[in-house]
């Protein structure tokens, strides 16, 4: 089928690209999330978590990911050691 | 029964708000409803030329809210449609010449005497938008099937819902069935899925809209116009009738059928 698709030169139609791009941009629009807000969130997360754990701030990642019509905050925070 | 105040809005400019407003208004008036169209785009007056009433303006919206004239004096009666009136925008004032409270008061006055009050909202989300939606209880969002218009429509829908305007309804304007068929334009389902509000109508891209606007005559009464037919259906739905959506299916050629088959 892939081969047939290529045969007809329409791997991705322009309207599929429109739908895909719109879905992505609307996740951020609807959530009202700016890069500045994400940065502020990251700073606050570091402060809170540092009370309990020693984390690798450099390797930390916080992203807003999109499902079809929902958003999820995915954070990857490497822990160096637990504070006791 | 008090009249209904419906704002026609879009966020993005140039998607057909004013044309939509003129056609729905003329359609409602043609069904015998006393209808007022308010051009809320202060400084960029347009509904008057689209309606062909530009030569008859004496007073405007700002005169009315400042009470330098009576509402009745500012309303222009359309000679072609028994029940249709236009309240034009001021052309030489700023958007902040009108306050939301004044619009609420004006709409409440008009409700007493008219069946439908349609407000043509300016593009954008600033003061002009706030004024236009202030007195409205219903909203129609107009979009075209392209990424920028749909994105702005989504933003507007969010703002309308925050203002407790129940159930904004969507009109998809300037649909080009030929491009949809080729996969080069988002179709009704794509736009509808993304915006997730109820669909009021689909208006095909139609040259008769340009020619009728040139003449200053709404296309809604032109029986040969596809867009006119779409607007007649929209008017019927606003009245509460259940009208099926127009079909835009073309007779597909052999290669297109084969392509569709393979895609599935």
Tab-separated table of C-alpha atoms in Angstrom:
chain	number	residue	atom	x	y	z
A	1	UNK	CA	0.000	0.000	0.000
A	2	UNK	CA	2.892	2.293	0.829
A	3	UNK	CA	4.269	1.507	-2.589
A	4	UNK	CA	0.947	2.307	-4.218
A	5	UNK	CA	0.797	5.560	-2.277
A	6	UNK	CA	4.187	6.535	-3.604
A	7	UNK	CA	3.085	5.517	-7.058
A	8	UNK	CA	0.314	8.096	-6.808
A	9	UNK	CA	2.653	10.699	-5.303
A	10	UNK	CA	0.529	11.530	-2.319
A	11	UNK	CA	2.266	10.198	0.759
A	12	UNK	CA	0.737	12.935	2.894
A	13	UNK	CA	-1.910	15.175	1.417
A	14	UNK	CA	-1.648	18.871	2.230
A	15	UNK	CA	-4.916	18.723	4.146
A	16	UNK	CA	-3.568	15.980	6.420
A	17	UNK	CA	-0.625	18.231	7.173
A	18	UNK	CA	-3.022	21.094	7.915
A	19	UNK	CA	-5.006	18.946	10.371
A	20	UNK	CA	-1.869	17.661	12.064
A	21	UNK	CA	-0.276	21.107	12.437
A	22	UNK	CA	-3.495	22.607	13.706
A	23	UNK	CA	-3.953	19.920	16.366
A	24	UNK	CA	-0.455	20.560	17.674
A	25	UNK	CA	-0.697	24.323	17.752
A	26	UNK	CA	-4.138	24.214	19.382
A	27	UNK	CA	-2.863	22.100	22.266
A	28	UNK	CA	-0.564	24.964	23.209
A	29	UNK	CA	-3.130	27.676	22.389
A	30	UNK	CA	-5.831	26.041	24.491
A	31	UNK	CA	-3.539	25.409	27.403
A	32	UNK	CA	-2.324	29.015	27.183
A	33	UNK	CA	1.255	27.760	27.554
A	34	UNK	CA	4.117	30.051	26.536
A	35	UNK	CA	7.811	29.118	26.591
A	36	UNK	CA	8.222	31.571	29.499
A	37	UNK	CA	5.535	29.772	31.480
A	38	UNK	CA	7.219	26.400	30.886
A	39	UNK	CA	10.535	27.827	32.099
A	40	UNK	CA	8.925	29.224	35.242
A	41	UNK	CA	7.248	25.880	35.902
A	42	UNK	CA	10.593	24.107	35.525
A	43	UNK	CA	12.269	26.451	38.025
A	44	UNK	CA	9.510	25.888	40.571
A	45	UNK	CA	9.639	22.114	40.070
A	46	UNK	CA	13.381	22.127	40.729
A	47	UNK	CA	12.899	24.064	43.959
A	48	UNK	CA	10.194	21.765	45.292
A	49	UNK	CA	11.829	18.497	44.333
A	50	UNK	CA	15.248	19.620	45.595
A	51	UNK	CA	13.818	19.662	49.120
A	52	UNK	CA	13.471	15.894	48.919
A	53	UNK	CA	15.900	14.733	46.286
A	54	UNK	CA	19.151	15.730	44.702
A	55	UNK	CA	18.342	16.039	41.003
A	56	UNK	CA	20.313	16.585	37.834
A	57	UNK	CA	19.006	19.977	36.739
A	58	UNK	CA	20.935	19.952	33.471
A	59	UNK	CA	19.427	16.695	32.288
A	60	UNK	CA	15.906	17.566	33.421
A	61	UNK	CA	13.223	17.780	30.726
A	62	UNK	CA	9.686	19.155	31.018
A	63	UNK	CA	7.411	19.071	27.992
A	64	UNK	CA	3.781	19.509	27.139
A	65	UNK	CA	2.712	16.612	24.953
A	66	UNK	CA	-0.500	16.306	23.052
A	67	UNK	CA	-2.930	13.489	22.666
A	68	UNK	CA	-5.632	13.980	20.090
A	69	UNK	CA	-7.629	16.468	22.145
A	70	UNK	CA	-5.812	16.538	25.466
A	71	UNK	CA	-2.503	17.697	26.809
A	72	UNK	CA	-0.159	15.904	29.211
A	73	UNK	CA	2.791	17.321	31.080
A	74	UNK	CA	5.708	14.911	30.779
A	75	UNK	CA	8.666	15.502	33.062
A	76	UNK	CA	11.864	13.492	33.052
A	77	UNK	CA	13.905	14.315	36.150
A	78	UNK	CA	17.060	12.248	36.812
A	79	UNK	CA	17.596	11.722	40.547
A	80	UNK	CA	21.171	11.685	41.861
A	81	UNK	CA	20.286	10.731	45.421
A	82	UNK	CA	17.467	10.885	47.937
A	83	UNK	CA	17.924	13.346	50.798
A	84	UNK	CA	17.390	11.847	54.244
B	1	UNK	CA	-41.413	37.206	23.125
B	2	UNK	CA	-38.178	39.244	23.320
B	3	UNK	CA	-35.912	39.161	20.286
B	4	UNK	CA	-32.725	37.144	20.016
B	5	UNK	CA	-29.347	38.860	19.838
B	6	UNK	CA	-26.807	36.886	17.808
B	7	UNK	CA	-23.198	38.005	17.305
B	8	UNK	CA	-21.415	36.898	14.127
B	9	UNK	CA	-17.710	36.609	14.776
B	10	UNK	CA	-14.537	34.865	13.587
B	11	UNK	CA	-11.318	36.182	15.087
B	12	UNK	CA	-9.557	36.331	11.749
B	13	UNK	CA	-10.568	38.994	9.247
B	14	UNK	CA	-11.651	38.339	5.697
B	15	UNK	CA	-13.426	35.023	6.251
B	16	UNK	CA	-16.874	36.374	5.369
B	17	UNK	CA	-18.463	37.666	8.582
B	18	UNK	CA	-20.072	40.688	6.971
B	19	UNK	CA	-21.388	38.749	3.972
B	20	UNK	CA	-22.748	36.108	6.325
B	21	UNK	CA	-24.419	38.761	8.467
B	22	UNK	CA	-26.035	40.446	5.433
B	23	UNK	CA	-27.314	37.171	3.994
B	24	UNK	CA	-28.691	35.744	7.234
B	25	UNK	CA	-30.334	39.092	7.997
B	26	UNK	CA	-31.959	39.339	4.569
B	27	UNK	CA	-33.044	35.698	4.815
B	28	UNK	CA	-34.677	36.174	8.230
B	29	UNK	CA	-36.414	39.366	7.102
B	30	UNK	CA	-37.671	37.547	4.020
B	31	UNK	CA	-39.344	35.037	6.334
B	32	UNK	CA	-41.191	37.898	8.006
B	33	UNK	CA	-39.000	38.394	11.065
B	34	UNK	CA	-38.280	41.968	12.098
B	35	UNK	CA	-34.508	42.013	11.920
B	36	UNK	CA	-31.851	44.604	12.794
B	37	UNK	CA	-28.246	44.297	11.636
B	38	UNK	CA	-25.688	46.172	13.736
B	39	UNK	CA	-22.301	46.936	12.224
B	40	UNK	CA	-20.031	46.906	15.296
B	41	UNK	CA	-16.844	47.505	13.331
B	42	UNK	CA	-16.349	51.140	14.302
B	43	UNK	CA	-13.880	52.930	12.043
B	44	UNK	CA	-14.084	50.242	9.337
B	45	UNK	CA	-17.711	50.457	8.269
B	46	UNK	CA	-18.571	47.749	5.714
B	47	UNK	CA	-21.959	46.182	6.246
B	48	UNK	CA	-23.602	49.226	4.616
B	49	UNK	CA	-21.853	48.723	1.265
B	50	UNK	CA	-22.378	44.979	1.309
B	51	UNK	CA	-26.097	45.672	1.847
B	52	UNK	CA	-26.161	48.455	-0.758
B	53	UNK	CA	-27.350	51.017	1.807
B	54	UNK	CA	-24.250	53.226	1.925
B	55	UNK	CA	-25.981	56.303	0.480
B	56	UNK	CA	-28.656	56.499	3.109
B	57	UNK	CA	-26.655	56.846	6.317
B	58	UNK	CA	-27.463	59.847	8.499
B	59	UNK	CA	-26.764	58.667	12.048
B	60	UNK	CA	-24.687	55.759	13.320
B	61	UNK	CA	-24.069	53.422	16.262
B	62	UNK	CA	-21.977	55.963	18.171
B	63	UNK	CA	-24.702	58.641	17.804
B	64	UNK	CA	-27.194	56.134	19.245
B	65	UNK	CA	-25.153	55.109	22.293
B	66	UNK	CA	-24.232	58.743	22.975
B	67	UNK	CA	-27.941	59.504	22.678
B	68	UNK	CA	-27.478	62.324	20.177
B	69	UNK	CA	-30.268	60.653	18.197
B	70	UNK	CA	-33.025	58.118	18.827
B	71	UNK	CA	-32.470	54.484	17.831
B	72	UNK	CA	-35.305	54.783	15.324
B	73	UNK	CA	-33.621	57.736	13.603
B	74	UNK	CA	-30.385	55.836	13.041
B	75	UNK	CA	-31.955	52.641	11.691
B	76	UNK	CA	-31.918	52.465	7.897
B	77	UNK	CA	-34.883	50.604	6.505
B	78	UNK	CA	-34.005	48.322	3.611
B	79	UNK	CA	-36.446	49.058	0.802
B	80	UNK	CA	-36.156	45.579	-0.735
B	81	UNK	CA	-36.924	43.711	2.474
B	82	UNK	CA	-39.987	44.765	4.434
B	83	UNK	CA	-38.581	43.877	7.863
B	84	UNK	CA	-34.885	44.592	7.541
B	85	UNK	CA	-33.016	47.444	9.242
B	86	UNK	CA	-29.357	48.421	9.457
B	87	UNK	CA	-27.630	50.292	12.253
B	88	UNK	CA	-24.362	51.398	10.621
B	89	UNK	CA	-20.994	51.749	12.354
B	90	UNK	CA	-19.409	55.168	12.837
B	91	UNK	CA	-16.662	55.670	10.312
B	92	UNK	CA	-14.661	58.461	11.938
B	93	UNK	CA	-14.575	57.280	15.557
B	94	UNK	CA	-12.358	54.880	17.497
B	95	UNK	CA	-13.332	51.440	18.770
B	96	UNK	CA	-13.489	52.740	22.346
B	97	UNK	CA	-16.203	55.246	21.411
B	98	UNK	CA	-18.624	52.523	22.548
B	99	UNK	CA	-18.580	50.682	25.886
B	100	UNK	CA	-19.843	47.135	26.509
B	101	UNK	CA	-22.504	48.426	28.946
B	102	UNK	CA	-23.873	50.695	26.225
B	103	UNK	CA	-24.125	47.753	23.825
B	104	UNK	CA	-26.002	45.739	26.458
B	105	UNK	CA	-28.441	48.610	26.908
B	106	UNK	CA	-28.908	49.023	23.143
B	107	UNK	CA	-29.521	45.292	22.639
B	108	UNK	CA	-32.061	45.262	25.460
B	109	UNK	CA	-33.920	48.149	23.825
B	110	UNK	CA	-33.934	46.471	20.407
B	111	UNK	CA	-35.066	43.133	21.862
B	112	UNK	CA	-38.377	44.700	22.801
B	113	UNK	CA	-39.296	45.501	19.237
B	114	UNK	CA	-37.392	43.183	16.900
B	115	UNK	CA	-37.281	39.412	16.480
B	116	UNK	CA	-33.619	39.130	15.579
B	117	UNK	CA	-30.679	41.437	16.221
B	118	UNK	CA	-27.530	40.346	14.350
B	119	UNK	CA	-24.233	41.945	15.319
B	120	UNK	CA	-21.417	42.007	12.765
B	121	UNK	CA	-18.308	41.732	14.942
B	122	UNK	CA	-14.972	43.254	13.933
B	123	UNK	CA	-11.960	40.986	13.479
B	124	UNK	CA	-9.663	40.601	16.470
B	125	UNK	CA	-10.199	40.000	20.175
B	126	UNK	CA	-9.838	43.534	21.513
B	127	UNK	CA	-12.319	46.250	22.452
B	128	UNK	CA	-14.412	45.877	19.279
B	129	UNK	CA	-14.926	42.176	19.976
B	130	UNK	CA	-15.799	42.840	23.609
B	131	UNK	CA	-18.385	45.420	22.556
B	132	UNK	CA	-19.908	43.171	19.909
B	133	UNK	CA	-20.376	40.183	22.212
B	134	UNK	CA	-21.456	42.152	25.298
B	135	UNK	CA	-25.170	42.221	24.533
B	136	UNK	CA	-25.425	38.910	22.659
B	137	UNK	CA	-26.913	35.699	23.969
B	138	UNK	CA	-25.973	33.563	20.967
B	139	UNK	CA	-22.961	33.459	18.689
B	140	UNK	CA	-22.182	32.267	15.199
B	141	UNK	CA	-18.508	31.623	14.457
B	142	UNK	CA	-17.499	31.890	10.792
B	143	UNK	CA	-14.360	30.172	9.549
B	144	UNK	CA	-12.811	29.086	6.273
B	145	UNK	CA	-11.161	25.666	5.966
B	146	UNK	CA	-7.584	26.885	6.401
B	147	UNK	CA	-5.165	26.673	9.307
B	148	UNK	CA	-5.066	30.352	10.286
B	149	UNK	CA	-8.840	30.863	10.249
B	150	UNK	CA	-9.512	27.638	12.181
B	151	UNK	CA	-6.868	28.482	14.759
B	152	UNK	CA	-8.397	31.918	15.337
B	153	UNK	CA	-11.901	30.415	15.426
B	154	UNK	CA	-10.729	28.078	18.195
B	155	UNK	CA	-9.480	31.023	20.212
B	156	UNK	CA	-12.757	32.889	19.703
B	157	UNK	CA	-14.790	29.845	20.756
B	158	UNK	CA	-12.764	29.720	23.985
B	159	UNK	CA	-13.433	33.406	24.645
B	160	UNK	CA	-17.153	33.038	23.896
B	161	UNK	CA	-17.468	30.077	26.235
B	162	UNK	CA	-15.693	32.044	28.964
B	163	UNK	CA	-18.353	34.729	28.483
B	164	UNK	CA	-21.080	32.181	28.990
B	165	UNK	CA	-22.479	32.491	25.513
B	166	UNK	CA	-24.197	29.165	25.290
B	167	UNK	CA	-23.329	26.919	22.406
B	168	UNK	CA	-21.657	29.009	19.721
B	169	UNK	CA	-22.482	27.549	16.300
B	170	UNK	CA	-20.128	27.169	13.353
B	171	UNK	CA	-20.364	28.188	9.712
B	172	UNK	CA	-17.667	26.840	7.400
B	173	UNK	CA	-17.384	29.346	4.571
B	174	UNK	CA	-15.760	29.163	1.130
B	175	UNK	CA	-15.489	25.414	0.996
B	176	UNK	CA	-14.066	24.226	-2.329
B	177	UNK	CA	-15.377	20.703	-2.944
B	178	UNK	CA	-12.955	20.118	-5.795
B	179	UNK	CA	-9.951	20.770	-3.526
B	180	UNK	CA	-11.447	18.685	-0.733
B	181	UNK	CA	-11.840	15.834	-3.170
B	182	UNK	CA	-8.150	16.011	-4.068
B	183	UNK	CA	-7.124	16.062	-0.411
B	184	UNK	CA	-5.894	19.644	-0.685
B	185	UNK	CA	-8.418	21.265	1.636
B	186	UNK	CA	-9.690	20.282	5.070
B	187	UNK	CA	-13.180	18.856	4.830
B	188	UNK	CA	-16.222	19.470	7.019
B	189	UNK	CA	-15.383	16.598	9.362
B	190	UNK	CA	-11.788	17.775	9.862
B	191	UNK	CA	-12.844	21.297	10.850
B	192	UNK	CA	-15.778	20.045	12.882
B	193	UNK	CA	-13.630	17.544	14.798
B	194	UNK	CA	-11.032	20.166	15.646
B	195	UNK	CA	-13.405	22.924	16.759
B	196	UNK	CA	-15.974	20.606	18.348
B	197	UNK	CA	-18.999	22.923	18.315
B	198	UNK	CA	-22.285	22.356	16.549
B	199	UNK	CA	-22.354	23.018	12.825
B	200	UNK	CA	-24.848	25.588	11.565
B	201	UNK	CA	-23.926	25.536	7.906
B	202	UNK	CA	-21.482	24.986	5.079
B	203	UNK	CA	-21.190	27.633	2.381
B	204	UNK	CA	-19.406	26.706	-0.840
B	205	UNK	CA	-16.960	29.115	-2.432
B	206	UNK	CA	-19.113	30.801	-5.034
B	207	UNK	CA	-18.524	33.587	-7.541
B	208	UNK	CA	-22.111	34.766	-7.153
B	209	UNK	CA	-21.114	36.124	-3.721
B	210	UNK	CA	-18.670	38.473	-5.432
B	211	UNK	CA	-21.136	39.603	-8.079
B	212	UNK	CA	-23.951	40.063	-5.585
B	213	UNK	CA	-21.651	42.059	-3.294
B	214	UNK	CA	-20.639	44.195	-6.295
B	215	UNK	CA	-24.305	45.051	-6.691
B	216	UNK	CA	-25.002	45.420	-2.984
B	217	UNK	CA	-27.640	42.687	-3.037
B	218	UNK	CA	-27.472	39.710	-0.661
B	219	UNK	CA	-27.193	36.392	-2.544
B	220	UNK	CA	-29.628	34.661	-0.214
B	221	UNK	CA	-32.594	35.319	-2.522
B	222	UNK	CA	-30.761	34.311	-5.700
B	223	UNK	CA	-32.231	30.911	-6.482
B	224	UNK	CA	-29.394	30.098	-8.888
B	225	UNK	CA	-26.657	30.707	-6.299
B	226	UNK	CA	-25.215	27.697	-4.436
B	227	UNK	CA	-23.979	29.970	-1.670
B	228	UNK	CA	-27.429	31.572	-1.579
B	229	UNK	CA	-28.964	28.127	-1.105
B	230	UNK	CA	-26.508	27.430	1.718
B	231	UNK	CA	-27.530	30.698	3.418
B	232	UNK	CA	-31.234	29.845	2.985
B	233	UNK	CA	-30.560	26.559	4.765
B	234	UNK	CA	-28.718	28.375	7.550
B	235	UNK	CA	-31.642	30.758	8.014
B	236	UNK	CA	-34.023	27.808	8.244
B	237	UNK	CA	-31.797	26.181	10.896
B	238	UNK	CA	-31.711	29.418	12.918
B	239	UNK	CA	-35.528	29.353	12.832
B	240	UNK	CA	-35.281	25.870	14.313
B	241	UNK	CA	-35.967	23.745	11.244
B	242	UNK	CA	-34.067	20.546	10.691
B	243	UNK	CA	-32.484	20.923	7.247
B	244	UNK	CA	-29.999	18.374	5.909
B	245	UNK	CA	-26.561	19.684	4.956
B	246	UNK	CA	-25.839	20.218	1.263
B	247	UNK	CA	-24.028	17.435	-0.441
B	248	UNK	CA	-20.789	18.319	-2.174
B	249	UNK	CA	-20.034	14.902	-3.569
B	250	UNK	CA	-18.785	15.027	-7.079
B	251	UNK	CA	-18.919	12.236	-9.546
B	252	UNK	CA	-15.444	10.868	-9.062
B	253	UNK	CA	-13.343	9.840	-12.027
B	254	UNK	CA	-11.916	6.339	-12.287
B	255	UNK	CA	-8.438	7.265	-11.014
B	256	UNK	CA	-9.877	9.079	-8.001
B	257	UNK	CA	-12.047	6.109	-7.133
B	258	UNK	CA	-9.005	3.845	-7.404
B	259	UNK	CA	-6.971	6.185	-5.179
B	260	UNK	CA	-9.707	6.307	-2.558
B	261	UNK	CA	-10.019	2.534	-2.656
B	262	UNK	CA	-6.289	2.072	-2.158
B	263	UNK	CA	-6.160	4.607	0.670
B	264	UNK	CA	-8.701	2.520	2.604
